[in-house]
PDB file of C-alpha atoms in Angstrom:
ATOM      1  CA  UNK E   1     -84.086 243.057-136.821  1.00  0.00           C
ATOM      2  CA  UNK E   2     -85.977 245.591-134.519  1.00  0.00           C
ATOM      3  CA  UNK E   3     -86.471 242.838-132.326  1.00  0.00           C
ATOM      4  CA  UNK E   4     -83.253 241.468-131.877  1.00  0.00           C
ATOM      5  CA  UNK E   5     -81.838 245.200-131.052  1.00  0.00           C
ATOM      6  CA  UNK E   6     -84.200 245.833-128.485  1.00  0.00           C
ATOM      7  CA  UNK E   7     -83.592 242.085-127.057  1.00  0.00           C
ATOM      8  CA  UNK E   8     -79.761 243.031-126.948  1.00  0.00           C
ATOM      9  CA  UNK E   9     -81.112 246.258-125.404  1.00  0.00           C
ATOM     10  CA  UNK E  10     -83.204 244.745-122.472  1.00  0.00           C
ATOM     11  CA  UNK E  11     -79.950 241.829-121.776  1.00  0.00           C
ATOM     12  CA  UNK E  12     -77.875 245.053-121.825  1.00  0.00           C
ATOM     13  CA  UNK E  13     -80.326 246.991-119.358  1.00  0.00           C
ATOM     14  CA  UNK E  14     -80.587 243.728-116.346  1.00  0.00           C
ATOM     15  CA  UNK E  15     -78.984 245.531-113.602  1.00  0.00           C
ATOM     16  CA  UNK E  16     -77.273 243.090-111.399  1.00  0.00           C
ATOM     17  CA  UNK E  17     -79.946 244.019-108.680  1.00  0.00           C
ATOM     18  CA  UNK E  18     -82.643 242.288-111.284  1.00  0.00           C
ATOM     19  CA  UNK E  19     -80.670 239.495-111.719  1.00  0.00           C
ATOM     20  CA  UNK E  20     -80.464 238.753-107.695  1.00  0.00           C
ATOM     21  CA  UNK E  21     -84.334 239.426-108.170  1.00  0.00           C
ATOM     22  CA  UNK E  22     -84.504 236.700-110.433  1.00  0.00           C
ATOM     23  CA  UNK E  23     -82.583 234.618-108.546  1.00  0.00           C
ATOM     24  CA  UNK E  24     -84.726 235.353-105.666  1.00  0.00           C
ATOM     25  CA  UNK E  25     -88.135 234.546-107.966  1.00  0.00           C
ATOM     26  CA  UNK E  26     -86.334 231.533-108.588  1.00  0.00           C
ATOM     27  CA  UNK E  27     -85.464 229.790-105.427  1.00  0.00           C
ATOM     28  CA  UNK E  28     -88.060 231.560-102.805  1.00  0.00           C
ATOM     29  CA  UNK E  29     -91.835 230.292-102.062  1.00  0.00           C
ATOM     30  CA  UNK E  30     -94.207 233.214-102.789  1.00  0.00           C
ATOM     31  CA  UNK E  31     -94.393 233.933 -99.060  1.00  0.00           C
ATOM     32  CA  UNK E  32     -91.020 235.131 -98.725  1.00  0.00           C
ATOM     33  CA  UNK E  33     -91.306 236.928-102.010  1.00  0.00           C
ATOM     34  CA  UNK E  34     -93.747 238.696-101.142  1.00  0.00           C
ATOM     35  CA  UNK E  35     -92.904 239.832 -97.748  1.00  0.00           C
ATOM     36  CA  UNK E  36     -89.172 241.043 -99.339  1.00  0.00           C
ATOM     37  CA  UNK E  37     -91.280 242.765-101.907  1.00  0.00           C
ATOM     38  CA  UNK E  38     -93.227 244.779 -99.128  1.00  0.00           C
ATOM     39  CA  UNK E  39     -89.767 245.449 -97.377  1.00  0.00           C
ATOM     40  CA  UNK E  40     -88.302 246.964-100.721  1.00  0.00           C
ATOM     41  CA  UNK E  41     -91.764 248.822-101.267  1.00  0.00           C
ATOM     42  CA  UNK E  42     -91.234 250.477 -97.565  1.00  0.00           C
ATOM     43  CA  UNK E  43     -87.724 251.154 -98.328  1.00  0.00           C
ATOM     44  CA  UNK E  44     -88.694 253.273-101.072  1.00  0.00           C
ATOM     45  CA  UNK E  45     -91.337 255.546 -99.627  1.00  0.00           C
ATOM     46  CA  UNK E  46     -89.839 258.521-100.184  1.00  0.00           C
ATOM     47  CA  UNK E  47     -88.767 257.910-103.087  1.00  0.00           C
ATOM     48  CA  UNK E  48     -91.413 258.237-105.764  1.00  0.00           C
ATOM     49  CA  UNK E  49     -90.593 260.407-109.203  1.00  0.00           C
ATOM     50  CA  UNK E  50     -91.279 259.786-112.788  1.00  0.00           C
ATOM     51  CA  UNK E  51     -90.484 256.455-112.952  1.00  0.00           C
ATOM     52  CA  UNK E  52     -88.579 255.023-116.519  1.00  0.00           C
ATOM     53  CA  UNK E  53     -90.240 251.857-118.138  1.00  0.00           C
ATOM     54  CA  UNK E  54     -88.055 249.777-120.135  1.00  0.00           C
ATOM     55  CA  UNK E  55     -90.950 248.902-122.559  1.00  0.00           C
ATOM     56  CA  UNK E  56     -92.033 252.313-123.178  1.00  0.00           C
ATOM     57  CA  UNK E  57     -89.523 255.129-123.739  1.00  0.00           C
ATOM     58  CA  UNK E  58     -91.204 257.463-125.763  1.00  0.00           C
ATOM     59  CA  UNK E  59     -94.092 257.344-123.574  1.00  0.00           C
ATOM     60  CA  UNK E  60     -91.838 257.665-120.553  1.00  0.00           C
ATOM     61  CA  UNK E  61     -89.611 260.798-122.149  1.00  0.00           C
ATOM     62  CA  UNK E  62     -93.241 262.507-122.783  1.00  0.00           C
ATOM     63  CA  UNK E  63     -94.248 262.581-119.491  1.00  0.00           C
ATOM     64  CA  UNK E  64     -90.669 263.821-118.384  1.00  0.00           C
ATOM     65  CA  UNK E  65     -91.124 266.109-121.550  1.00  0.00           C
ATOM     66  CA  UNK E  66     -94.776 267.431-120.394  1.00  0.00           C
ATOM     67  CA  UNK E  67     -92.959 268.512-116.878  1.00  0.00           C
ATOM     68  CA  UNK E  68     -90.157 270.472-119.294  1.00  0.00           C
ATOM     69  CA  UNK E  69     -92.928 272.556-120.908  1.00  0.00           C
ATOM     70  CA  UNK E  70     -95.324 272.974-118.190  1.00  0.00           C
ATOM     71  CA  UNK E  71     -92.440 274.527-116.199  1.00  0.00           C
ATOM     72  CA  UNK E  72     -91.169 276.843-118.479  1.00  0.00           C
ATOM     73  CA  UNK E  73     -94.616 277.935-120.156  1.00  0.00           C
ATOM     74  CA  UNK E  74     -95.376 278.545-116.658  1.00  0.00           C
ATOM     75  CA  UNK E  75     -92.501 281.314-116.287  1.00  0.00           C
ATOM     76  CA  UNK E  76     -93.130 282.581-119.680  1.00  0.00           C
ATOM     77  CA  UNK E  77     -97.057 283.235-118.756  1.00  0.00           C
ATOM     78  CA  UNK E  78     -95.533 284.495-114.984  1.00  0.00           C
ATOM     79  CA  UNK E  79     -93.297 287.023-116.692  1.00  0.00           C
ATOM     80  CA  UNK E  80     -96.028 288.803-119.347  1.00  0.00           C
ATOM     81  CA  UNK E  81     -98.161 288.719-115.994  1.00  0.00           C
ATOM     82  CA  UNK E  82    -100.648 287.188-118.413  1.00  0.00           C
ATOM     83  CA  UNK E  83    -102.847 285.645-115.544  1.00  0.00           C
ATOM     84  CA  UNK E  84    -102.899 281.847-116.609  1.00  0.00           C
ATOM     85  CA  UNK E  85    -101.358 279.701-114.488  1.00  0.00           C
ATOM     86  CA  UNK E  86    -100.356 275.980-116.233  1.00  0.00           C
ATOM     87  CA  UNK E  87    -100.061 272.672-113.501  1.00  0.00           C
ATOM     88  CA  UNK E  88     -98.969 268.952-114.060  1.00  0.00           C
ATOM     89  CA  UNK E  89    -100.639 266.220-112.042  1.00  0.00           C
ATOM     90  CA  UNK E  90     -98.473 263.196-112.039  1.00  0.00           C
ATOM     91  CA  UNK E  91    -100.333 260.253-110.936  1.00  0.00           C
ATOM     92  CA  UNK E  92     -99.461 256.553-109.857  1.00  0.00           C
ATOM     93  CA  UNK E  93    -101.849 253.888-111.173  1.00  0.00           C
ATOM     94  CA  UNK E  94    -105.329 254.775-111.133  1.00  0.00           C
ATOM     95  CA  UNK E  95    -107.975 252.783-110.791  1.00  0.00           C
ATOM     96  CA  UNK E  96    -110.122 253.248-113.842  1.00  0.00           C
ATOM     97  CA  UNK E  97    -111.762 250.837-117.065  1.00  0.00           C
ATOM     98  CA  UNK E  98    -108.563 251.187-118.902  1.00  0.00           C
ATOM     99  CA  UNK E  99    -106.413 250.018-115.955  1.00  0.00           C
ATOM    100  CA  UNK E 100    -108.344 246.498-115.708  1.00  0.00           C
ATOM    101  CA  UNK E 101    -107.775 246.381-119.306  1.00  0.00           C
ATOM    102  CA  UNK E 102    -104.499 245.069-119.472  1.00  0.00           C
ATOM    103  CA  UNK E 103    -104.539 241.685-120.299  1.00  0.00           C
ATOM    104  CA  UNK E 104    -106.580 242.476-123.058  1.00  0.00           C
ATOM    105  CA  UNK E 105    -104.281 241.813-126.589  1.00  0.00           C
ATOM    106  CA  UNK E 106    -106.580 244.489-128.620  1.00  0.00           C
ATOM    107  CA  UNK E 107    -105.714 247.016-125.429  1.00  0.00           C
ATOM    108  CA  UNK E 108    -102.356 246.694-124.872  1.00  0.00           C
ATOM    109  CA  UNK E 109    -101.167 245.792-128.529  1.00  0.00           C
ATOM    110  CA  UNK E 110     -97.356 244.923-128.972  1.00  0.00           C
ATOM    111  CA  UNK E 111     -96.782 245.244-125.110  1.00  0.00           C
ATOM    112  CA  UNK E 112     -99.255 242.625-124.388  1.00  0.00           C
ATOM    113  CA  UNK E 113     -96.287 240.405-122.622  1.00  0.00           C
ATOM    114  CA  UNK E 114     -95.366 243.172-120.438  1.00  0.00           C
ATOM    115  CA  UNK E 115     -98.955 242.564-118.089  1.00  0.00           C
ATOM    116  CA  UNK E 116     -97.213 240.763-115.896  1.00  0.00           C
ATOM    117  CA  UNK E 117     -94.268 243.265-115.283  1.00  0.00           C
ATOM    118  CA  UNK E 118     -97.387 245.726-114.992  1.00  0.00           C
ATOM    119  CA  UNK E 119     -99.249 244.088-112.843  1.00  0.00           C
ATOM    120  CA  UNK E 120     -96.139 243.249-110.543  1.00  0.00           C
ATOM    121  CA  UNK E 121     -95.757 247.207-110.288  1.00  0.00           C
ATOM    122  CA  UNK E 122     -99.715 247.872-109.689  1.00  0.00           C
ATOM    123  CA  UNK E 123     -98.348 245.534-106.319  1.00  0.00           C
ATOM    124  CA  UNK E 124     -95.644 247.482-105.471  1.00  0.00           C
ATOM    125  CA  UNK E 125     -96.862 251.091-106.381  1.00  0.00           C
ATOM    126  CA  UNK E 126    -100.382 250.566-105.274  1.00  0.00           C
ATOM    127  CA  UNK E 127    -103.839 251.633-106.912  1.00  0.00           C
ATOM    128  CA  UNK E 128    -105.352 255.085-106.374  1.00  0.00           C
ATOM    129  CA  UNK E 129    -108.984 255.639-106.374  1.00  0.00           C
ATOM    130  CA  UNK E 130    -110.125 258.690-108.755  1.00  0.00           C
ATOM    131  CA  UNK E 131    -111.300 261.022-105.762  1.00  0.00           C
ATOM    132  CA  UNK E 132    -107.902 261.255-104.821  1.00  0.00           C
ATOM    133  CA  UNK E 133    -106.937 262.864-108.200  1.00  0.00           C
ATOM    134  CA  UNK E 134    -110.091 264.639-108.282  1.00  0.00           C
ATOM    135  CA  UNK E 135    -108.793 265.980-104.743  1.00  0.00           C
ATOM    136  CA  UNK E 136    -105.351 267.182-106.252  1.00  0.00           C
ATOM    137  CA  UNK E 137    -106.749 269.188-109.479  1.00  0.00           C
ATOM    138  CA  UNK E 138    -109.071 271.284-106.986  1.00  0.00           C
ATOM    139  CA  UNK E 139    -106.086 271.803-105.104  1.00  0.00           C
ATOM    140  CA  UNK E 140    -104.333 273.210-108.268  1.00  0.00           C
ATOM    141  CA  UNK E 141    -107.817 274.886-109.247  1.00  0.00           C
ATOM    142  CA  UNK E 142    -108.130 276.586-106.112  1.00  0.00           C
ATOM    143  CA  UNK E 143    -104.839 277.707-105.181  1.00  0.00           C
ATOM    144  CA  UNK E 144    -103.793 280.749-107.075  1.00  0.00           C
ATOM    145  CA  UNK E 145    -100.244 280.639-105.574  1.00  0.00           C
ATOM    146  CA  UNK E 146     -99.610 277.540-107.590  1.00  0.00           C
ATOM    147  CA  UNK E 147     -98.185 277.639-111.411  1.00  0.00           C
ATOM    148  CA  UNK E 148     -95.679 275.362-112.776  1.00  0.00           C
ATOM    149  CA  UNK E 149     -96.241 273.328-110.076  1.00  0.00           C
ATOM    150  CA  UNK E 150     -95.819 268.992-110.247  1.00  0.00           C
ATOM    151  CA  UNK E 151     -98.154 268.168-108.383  1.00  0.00           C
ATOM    152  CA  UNK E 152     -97.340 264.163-107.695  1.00  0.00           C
ATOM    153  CA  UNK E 153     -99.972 261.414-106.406  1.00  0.00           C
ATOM    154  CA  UNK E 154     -99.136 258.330-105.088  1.00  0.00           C
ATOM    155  CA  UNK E 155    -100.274 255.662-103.024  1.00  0.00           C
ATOM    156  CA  UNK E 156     -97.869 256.370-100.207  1.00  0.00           C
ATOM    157  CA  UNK E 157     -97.326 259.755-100.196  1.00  0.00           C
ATOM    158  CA  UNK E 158    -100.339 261.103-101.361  1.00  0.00           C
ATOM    159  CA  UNK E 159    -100.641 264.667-102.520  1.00  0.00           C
ATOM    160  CA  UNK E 160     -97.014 266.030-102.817  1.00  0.00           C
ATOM    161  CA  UNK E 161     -95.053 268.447-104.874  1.00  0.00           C
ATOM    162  CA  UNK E 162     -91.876 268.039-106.793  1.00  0.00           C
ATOM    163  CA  UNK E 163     -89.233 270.029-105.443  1.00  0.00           C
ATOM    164  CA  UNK E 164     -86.820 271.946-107.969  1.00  0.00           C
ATOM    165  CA  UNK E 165     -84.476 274.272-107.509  1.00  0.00           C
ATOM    166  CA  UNK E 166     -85.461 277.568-108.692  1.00  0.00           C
ATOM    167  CA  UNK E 167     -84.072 280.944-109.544  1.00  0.00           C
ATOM    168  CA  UNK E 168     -84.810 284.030-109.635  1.00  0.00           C
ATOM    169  CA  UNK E 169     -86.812 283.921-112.830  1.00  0.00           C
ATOM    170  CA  UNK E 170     -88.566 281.369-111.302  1.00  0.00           C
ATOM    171  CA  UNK E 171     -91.069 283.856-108.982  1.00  0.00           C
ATOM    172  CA  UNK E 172     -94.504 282.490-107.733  1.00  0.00           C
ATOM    173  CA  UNK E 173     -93.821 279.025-109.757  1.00  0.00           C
ATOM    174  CA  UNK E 174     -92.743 275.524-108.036  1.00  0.00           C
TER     175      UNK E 174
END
């Protein structure tokens, strides 16, 4: 039963852009594919956040969840000037062991028939090398202006910040 919700679910979910996509996967050689995949990729440079996966929600509403806390145990330790600053690194694919992992069944468990819809996104996203995080959490180490900050990583932006609106609880935090 599970699995016939979450099928009605995903039909429910196809935006009418995915459908033209699949259209698209259809009736195009890869070449053109590919080069509309780069034009959509450079079309949404700026626009890298938390991204939702379809597959995983819980996983996905942690991460936004982590961001939630971080932020506001950030104020909390800000206003008992308790000197402990709290940081969130937010990082695109990564290329580490359990990245190539993925097409491994004892790895990637019930989602197993998601690798390709992973793998299509390692295209479009890109692959960061570990230095590059490394890079960002001595940023956040060393800079003692920074708490509550979301510090994001990506392959086209590099090292960037979240912007959020703040008030005027929200002194010497992002």
């Amino acid at each position: 039963m599970r699995d016939i919700a979450y099928g009605l679910v995903q039909r429910q979910v196809l935006t009418q852009e995915e459908e033209t996509e699949k259209d698209m996967e259809e009736e195009l050689p890869v070449s053109v594919r590919k080069k509309a995949i780069r034009a959509k990729r450079e079309a949404f440079q700026g626009e890298h956040r938390l991204m939702p996966v379809a597959q995983q929600p819980v996983y996905c509403a942690s991460k936004h969840g982590i961001i939630g806390f971080t932020r506001s145990a950030a104020m909390a330790a800000n206003l008992m000037n308790s000197g402990v600053r709290l940081n969130v690194i937010c990082p695109g694919f990564v290329n580490t062991p359990i990245l190539k992992s993925i097409e491994k069944e004892e790895n990637m468990g019930q989602y197993i028939e998601y690798t390709g819809h992973i793998k299509d996104m390692m295209e479009f996203y890109g692959i960061l090398d570990p230095s590059m995080i490394a890079s960002g959490l001595i940023t956040l180490i060393e800079d003692d202006a920074l708490n509550g900050a979301i510090m994001k990583i990506t392959a086209s932006k590099g090292i960037h910040f979240q912007d959020y609106d703040t008030t005027p609880f929200h002194t010497k935090t992002q």
